[in-house]
Coordinates of N, CA, C and O in Angstrom, one line a residue:
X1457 N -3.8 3.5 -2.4 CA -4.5 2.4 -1.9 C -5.9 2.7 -1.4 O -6.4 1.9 -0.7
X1458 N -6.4 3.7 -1.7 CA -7.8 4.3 -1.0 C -8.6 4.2 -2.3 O -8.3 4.9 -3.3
X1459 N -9.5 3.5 -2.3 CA -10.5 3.2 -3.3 C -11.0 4.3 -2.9 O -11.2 4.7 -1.8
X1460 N -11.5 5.0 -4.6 CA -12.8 6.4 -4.9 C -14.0 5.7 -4.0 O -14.3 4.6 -3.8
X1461 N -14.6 6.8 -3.7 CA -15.7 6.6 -3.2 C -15.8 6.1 -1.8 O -16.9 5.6 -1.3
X1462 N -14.8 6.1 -1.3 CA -14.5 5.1 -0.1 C -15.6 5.3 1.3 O -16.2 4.5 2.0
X1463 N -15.5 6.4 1.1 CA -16.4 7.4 2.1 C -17.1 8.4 1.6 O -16.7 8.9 0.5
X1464 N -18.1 8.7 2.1 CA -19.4 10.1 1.2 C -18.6 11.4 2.2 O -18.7 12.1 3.3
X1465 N -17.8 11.2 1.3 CA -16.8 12.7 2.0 C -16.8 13.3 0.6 O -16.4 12.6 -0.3
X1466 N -17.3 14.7 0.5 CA -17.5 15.5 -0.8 C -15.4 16.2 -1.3 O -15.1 16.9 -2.3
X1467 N -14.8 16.0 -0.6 CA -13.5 16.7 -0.6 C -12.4 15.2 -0.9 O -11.2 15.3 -1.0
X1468 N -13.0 14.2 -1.0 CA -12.1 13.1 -1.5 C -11.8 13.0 -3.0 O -12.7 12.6 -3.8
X1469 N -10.5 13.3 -3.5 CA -10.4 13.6 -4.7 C -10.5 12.0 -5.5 O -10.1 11.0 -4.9
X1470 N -11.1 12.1 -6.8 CA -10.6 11.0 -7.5 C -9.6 10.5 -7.9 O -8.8 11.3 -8.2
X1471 N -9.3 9.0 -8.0 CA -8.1 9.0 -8.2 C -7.2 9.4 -9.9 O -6.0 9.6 -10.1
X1472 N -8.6 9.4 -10.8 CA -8.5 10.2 -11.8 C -7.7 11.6 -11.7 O -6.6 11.7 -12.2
X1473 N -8.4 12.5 -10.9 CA -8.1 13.6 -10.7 C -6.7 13.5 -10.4 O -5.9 14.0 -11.2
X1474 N -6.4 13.0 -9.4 CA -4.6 13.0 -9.0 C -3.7 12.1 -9.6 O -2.5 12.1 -9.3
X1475 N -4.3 11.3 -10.6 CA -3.2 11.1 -11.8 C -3.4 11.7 -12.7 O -2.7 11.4 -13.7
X1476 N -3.9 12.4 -12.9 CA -3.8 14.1 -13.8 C -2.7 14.9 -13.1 O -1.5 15.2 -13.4
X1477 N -3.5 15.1 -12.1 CA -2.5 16.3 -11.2 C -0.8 16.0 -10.9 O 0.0 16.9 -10.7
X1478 N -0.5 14.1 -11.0 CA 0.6 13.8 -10.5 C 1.2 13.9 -11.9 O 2.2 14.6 -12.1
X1479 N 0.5 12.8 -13.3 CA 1.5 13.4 -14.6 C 1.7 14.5 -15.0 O 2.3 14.6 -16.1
X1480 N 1.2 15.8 -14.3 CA 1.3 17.1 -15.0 C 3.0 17.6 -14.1 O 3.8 18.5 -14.4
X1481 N 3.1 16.5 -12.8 CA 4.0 17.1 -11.8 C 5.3 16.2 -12.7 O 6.5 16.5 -12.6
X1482 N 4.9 15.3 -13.4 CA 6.0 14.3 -13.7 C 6.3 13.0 -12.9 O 7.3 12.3 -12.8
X1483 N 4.7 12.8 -12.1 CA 5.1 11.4 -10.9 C 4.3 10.8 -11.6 O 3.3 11.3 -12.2
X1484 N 4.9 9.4 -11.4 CA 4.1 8.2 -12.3 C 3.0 7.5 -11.2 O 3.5 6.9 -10.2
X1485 N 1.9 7.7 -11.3 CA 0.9 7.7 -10.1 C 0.1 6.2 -10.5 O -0.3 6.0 -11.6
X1486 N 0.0 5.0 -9.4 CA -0.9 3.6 -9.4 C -1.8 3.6 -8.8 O -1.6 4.1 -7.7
X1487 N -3.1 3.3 -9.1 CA -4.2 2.9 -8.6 C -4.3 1.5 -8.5 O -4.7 0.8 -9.4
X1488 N -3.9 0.9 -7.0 CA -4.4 0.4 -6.3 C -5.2 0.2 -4.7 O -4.9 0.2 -3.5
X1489 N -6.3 0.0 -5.2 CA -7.4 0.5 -4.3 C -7.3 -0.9 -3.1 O -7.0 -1.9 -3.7
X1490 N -7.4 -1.2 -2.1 CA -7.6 -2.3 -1.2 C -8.7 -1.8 -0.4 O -8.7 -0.6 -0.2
X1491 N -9.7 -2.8 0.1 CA -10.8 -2.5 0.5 C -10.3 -3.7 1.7 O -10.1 -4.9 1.3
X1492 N -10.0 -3.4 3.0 CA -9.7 -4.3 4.0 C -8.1 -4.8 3.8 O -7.3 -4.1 3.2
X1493 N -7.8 -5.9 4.3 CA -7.0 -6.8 3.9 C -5.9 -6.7 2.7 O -6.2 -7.7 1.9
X1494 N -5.1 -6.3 2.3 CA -4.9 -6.5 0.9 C -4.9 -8.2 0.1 O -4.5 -9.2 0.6
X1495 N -5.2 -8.2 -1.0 CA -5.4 -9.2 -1.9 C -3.7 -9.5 -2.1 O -2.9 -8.7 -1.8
X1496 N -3.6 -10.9 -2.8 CA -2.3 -11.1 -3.3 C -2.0 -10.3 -4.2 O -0.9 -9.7 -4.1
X1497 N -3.1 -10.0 -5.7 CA -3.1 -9.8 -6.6 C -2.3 -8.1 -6.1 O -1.4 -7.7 -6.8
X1498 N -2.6 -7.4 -5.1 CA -2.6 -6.3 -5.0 C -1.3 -6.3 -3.9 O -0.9 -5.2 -4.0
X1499 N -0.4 -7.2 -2.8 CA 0.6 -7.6 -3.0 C 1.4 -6.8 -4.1 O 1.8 -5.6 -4.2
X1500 N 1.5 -8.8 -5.2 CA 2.1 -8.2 -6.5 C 2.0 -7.4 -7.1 O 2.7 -7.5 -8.1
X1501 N 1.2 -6.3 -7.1 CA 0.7 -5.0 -8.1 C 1.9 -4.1 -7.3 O 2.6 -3.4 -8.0
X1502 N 2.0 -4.0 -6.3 CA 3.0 -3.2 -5.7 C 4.6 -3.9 -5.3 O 5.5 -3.1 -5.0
X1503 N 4.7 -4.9 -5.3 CA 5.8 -5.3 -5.8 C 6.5 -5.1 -6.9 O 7.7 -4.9 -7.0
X1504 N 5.5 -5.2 -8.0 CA 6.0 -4.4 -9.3 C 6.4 -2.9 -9.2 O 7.5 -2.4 -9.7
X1505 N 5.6 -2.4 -8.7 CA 5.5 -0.9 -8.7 C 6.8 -0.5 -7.6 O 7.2 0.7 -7.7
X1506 N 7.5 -1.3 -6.9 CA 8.7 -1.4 -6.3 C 10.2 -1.6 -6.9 O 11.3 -1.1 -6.7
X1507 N 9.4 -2.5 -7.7 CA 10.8 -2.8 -8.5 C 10.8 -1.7 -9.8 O 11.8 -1.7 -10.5
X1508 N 9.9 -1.0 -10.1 CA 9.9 -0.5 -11.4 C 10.0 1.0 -10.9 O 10.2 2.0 -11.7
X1509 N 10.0 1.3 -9.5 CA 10.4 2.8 -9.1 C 11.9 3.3 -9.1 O 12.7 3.0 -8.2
X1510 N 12.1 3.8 -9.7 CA 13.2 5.2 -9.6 C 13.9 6.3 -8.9 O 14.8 7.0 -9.0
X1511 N 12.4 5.9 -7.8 CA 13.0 7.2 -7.0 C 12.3 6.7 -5.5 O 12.2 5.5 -5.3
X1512 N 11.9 7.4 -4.5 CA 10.8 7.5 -3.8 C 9.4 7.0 -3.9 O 8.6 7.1 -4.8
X1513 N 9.3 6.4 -2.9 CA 7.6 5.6 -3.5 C 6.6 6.1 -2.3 O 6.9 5.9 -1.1
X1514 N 5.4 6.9 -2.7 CA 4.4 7.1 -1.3 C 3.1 6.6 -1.9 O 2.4 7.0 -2.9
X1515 N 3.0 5.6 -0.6 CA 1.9 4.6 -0.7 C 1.0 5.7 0.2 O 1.5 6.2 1.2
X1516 N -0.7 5.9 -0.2 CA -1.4 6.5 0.9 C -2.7 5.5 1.2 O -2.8 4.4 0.5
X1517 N -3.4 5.8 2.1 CA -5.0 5.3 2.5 C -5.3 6.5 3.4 O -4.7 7.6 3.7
X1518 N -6.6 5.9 3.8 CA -7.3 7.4 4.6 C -6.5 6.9 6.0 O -7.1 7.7 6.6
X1519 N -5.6 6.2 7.0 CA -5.3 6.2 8.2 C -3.9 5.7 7.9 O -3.1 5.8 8.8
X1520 N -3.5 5.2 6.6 CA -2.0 4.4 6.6 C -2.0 3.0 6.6 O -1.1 2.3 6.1
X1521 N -3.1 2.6 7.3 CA -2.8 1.2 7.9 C -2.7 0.1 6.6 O -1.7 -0.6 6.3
X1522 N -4.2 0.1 5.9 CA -3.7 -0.6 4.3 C -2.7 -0.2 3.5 O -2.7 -0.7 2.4
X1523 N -1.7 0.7 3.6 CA -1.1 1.2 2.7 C 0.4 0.3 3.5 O 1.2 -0.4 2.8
X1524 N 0.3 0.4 4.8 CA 1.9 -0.2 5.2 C 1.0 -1.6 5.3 O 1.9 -2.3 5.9
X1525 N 0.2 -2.3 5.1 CA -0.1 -3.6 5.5 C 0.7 -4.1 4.2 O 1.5 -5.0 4.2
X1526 N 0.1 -3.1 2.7 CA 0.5 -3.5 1.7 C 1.6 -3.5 1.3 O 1.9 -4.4 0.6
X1527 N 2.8 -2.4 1.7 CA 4.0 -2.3 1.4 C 5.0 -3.1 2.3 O 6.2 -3.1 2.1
X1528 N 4.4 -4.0 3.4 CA 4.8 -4.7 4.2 C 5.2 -6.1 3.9 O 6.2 -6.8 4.4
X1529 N 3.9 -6.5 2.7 CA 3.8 -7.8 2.7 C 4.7 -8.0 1.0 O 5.4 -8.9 0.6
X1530 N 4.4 -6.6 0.4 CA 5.4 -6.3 -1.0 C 6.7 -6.7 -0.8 O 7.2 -7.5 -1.5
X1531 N 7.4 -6.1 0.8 CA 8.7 -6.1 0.4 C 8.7 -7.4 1.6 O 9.8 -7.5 2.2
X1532 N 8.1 -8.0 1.8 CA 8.8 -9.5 2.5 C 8.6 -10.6 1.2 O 9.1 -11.7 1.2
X1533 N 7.9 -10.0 0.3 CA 7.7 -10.6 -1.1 C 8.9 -10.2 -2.1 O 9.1 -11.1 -2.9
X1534 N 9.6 -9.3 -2.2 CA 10.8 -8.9 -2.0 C 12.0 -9.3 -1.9 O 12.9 -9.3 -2.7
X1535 N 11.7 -9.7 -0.1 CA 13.1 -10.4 0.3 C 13.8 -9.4 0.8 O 14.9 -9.7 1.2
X1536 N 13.3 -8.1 1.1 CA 14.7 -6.8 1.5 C 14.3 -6.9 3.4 O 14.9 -6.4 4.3
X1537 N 12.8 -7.9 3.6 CA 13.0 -7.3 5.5 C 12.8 -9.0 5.7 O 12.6 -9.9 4.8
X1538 N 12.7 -9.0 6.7 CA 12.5 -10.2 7.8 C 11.1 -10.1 7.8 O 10.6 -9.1 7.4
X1539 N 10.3 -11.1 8.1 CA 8.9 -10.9 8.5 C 8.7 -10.0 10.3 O 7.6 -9.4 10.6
X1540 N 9.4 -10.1 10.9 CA 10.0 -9.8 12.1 C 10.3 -7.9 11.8 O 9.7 -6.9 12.1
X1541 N 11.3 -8.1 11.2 CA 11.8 -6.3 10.7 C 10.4 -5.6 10.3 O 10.0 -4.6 10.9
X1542 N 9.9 -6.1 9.6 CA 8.8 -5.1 9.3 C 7.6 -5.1 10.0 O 6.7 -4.4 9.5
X1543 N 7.4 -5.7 11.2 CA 6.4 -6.0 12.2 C 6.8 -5.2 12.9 O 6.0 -4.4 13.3
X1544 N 8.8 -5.1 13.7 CA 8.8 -3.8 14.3 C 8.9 -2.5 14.0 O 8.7 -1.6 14.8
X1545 N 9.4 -2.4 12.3 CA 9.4 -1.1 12.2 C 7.8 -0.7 11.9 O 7.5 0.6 12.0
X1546 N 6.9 -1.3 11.8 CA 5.3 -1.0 11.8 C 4.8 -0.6 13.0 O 3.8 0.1 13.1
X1547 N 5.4 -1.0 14.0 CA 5.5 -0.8 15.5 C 5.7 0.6 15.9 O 5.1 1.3 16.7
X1548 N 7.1 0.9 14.9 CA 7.6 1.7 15.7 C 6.7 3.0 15.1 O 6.7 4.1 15.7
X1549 N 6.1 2.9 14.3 CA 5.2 4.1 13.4 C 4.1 3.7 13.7 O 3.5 4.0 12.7
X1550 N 3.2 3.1 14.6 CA 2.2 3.4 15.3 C 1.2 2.4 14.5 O 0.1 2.9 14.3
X1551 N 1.4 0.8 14.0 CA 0.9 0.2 13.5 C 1.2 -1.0 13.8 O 2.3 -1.3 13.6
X1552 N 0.2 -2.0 14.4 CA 0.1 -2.8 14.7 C -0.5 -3.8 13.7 O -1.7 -3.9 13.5
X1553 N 0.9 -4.8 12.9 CA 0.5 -5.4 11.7 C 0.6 -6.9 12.0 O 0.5 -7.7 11.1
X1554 N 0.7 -7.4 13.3 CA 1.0 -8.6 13.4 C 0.3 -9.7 13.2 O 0.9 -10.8 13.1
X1555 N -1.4 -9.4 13.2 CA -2.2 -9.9 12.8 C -2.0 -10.6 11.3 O -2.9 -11.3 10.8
X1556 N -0.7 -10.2 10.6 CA -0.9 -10.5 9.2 C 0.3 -11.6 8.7 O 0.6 -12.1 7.6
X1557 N 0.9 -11.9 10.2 CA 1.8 -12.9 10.3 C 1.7 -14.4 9.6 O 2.7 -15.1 9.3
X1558 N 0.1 -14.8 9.4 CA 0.3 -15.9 8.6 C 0.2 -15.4 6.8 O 0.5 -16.2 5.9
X1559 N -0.4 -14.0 6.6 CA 0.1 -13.8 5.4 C 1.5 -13.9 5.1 O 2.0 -14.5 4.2
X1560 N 2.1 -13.2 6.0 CA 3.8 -12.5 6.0 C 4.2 -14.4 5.5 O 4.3 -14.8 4.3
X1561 N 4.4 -15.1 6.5 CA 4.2 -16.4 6.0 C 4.2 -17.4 4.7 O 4.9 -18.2 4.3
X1562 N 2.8 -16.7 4.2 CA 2.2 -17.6 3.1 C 3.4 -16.8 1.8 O 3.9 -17.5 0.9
X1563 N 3.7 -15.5 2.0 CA 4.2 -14.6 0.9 C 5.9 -15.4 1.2 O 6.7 -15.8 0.3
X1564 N 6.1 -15.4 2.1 CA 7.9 -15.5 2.3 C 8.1 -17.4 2.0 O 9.2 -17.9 1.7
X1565 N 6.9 -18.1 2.1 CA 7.3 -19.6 1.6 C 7.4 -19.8 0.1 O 7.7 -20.9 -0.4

């Protein structure tokens, strides 16, 4: 979820580079970048990417926060948490997502 270039940090890999490095490991690697907020579009991009995983899924960003905002609002899109459940287990890992309650909302109507 960390858009290239995000920051003029010379040690931020592309995301090129690490879907090289991930199909050479055998992990099927997505680029989706969110810049703020996540988009719907970017929602369902990982919704897909939920239902089409096999194994383990690790969503990253440079602090976490767009990455659980986005896997937050994926799986209440889902149907597997409560809008409630995932507000406290975001809680309980040091993220404060409640602000996104009228998304949570707009996705679970």
């Amino acid at each position: 979820n960390r858009p290239d270039f995000e920051e003029d940090i010379e040690d931020q890999p592309l995301s090129t580079v690490i879907e090289l490095r991930a199909a050479e490991l055998g992990i099927r690697f997505l680029y989706i970048p969110v810049d703020g907020v996540p988009t719907l579009e970017a929602v369902h991009r990982t919704k897909q990417a939920l239902d089409s995983a096999d194994g383990p899924v690790l969503a990253y960003c440079l602090s976490g926060m767009r990455s659980i905002m986005l896997l937050s609002q994926a799986l209440v899109l889902r149907g597997d948490f409560t809008i409630d459940e995932l507000i406290a287990k975001a809680q309980t890992l040091g993220y404060n997502i409640n602000r996104l309650r009228p998304e949570f909302d707009s996705i679970a109507a």
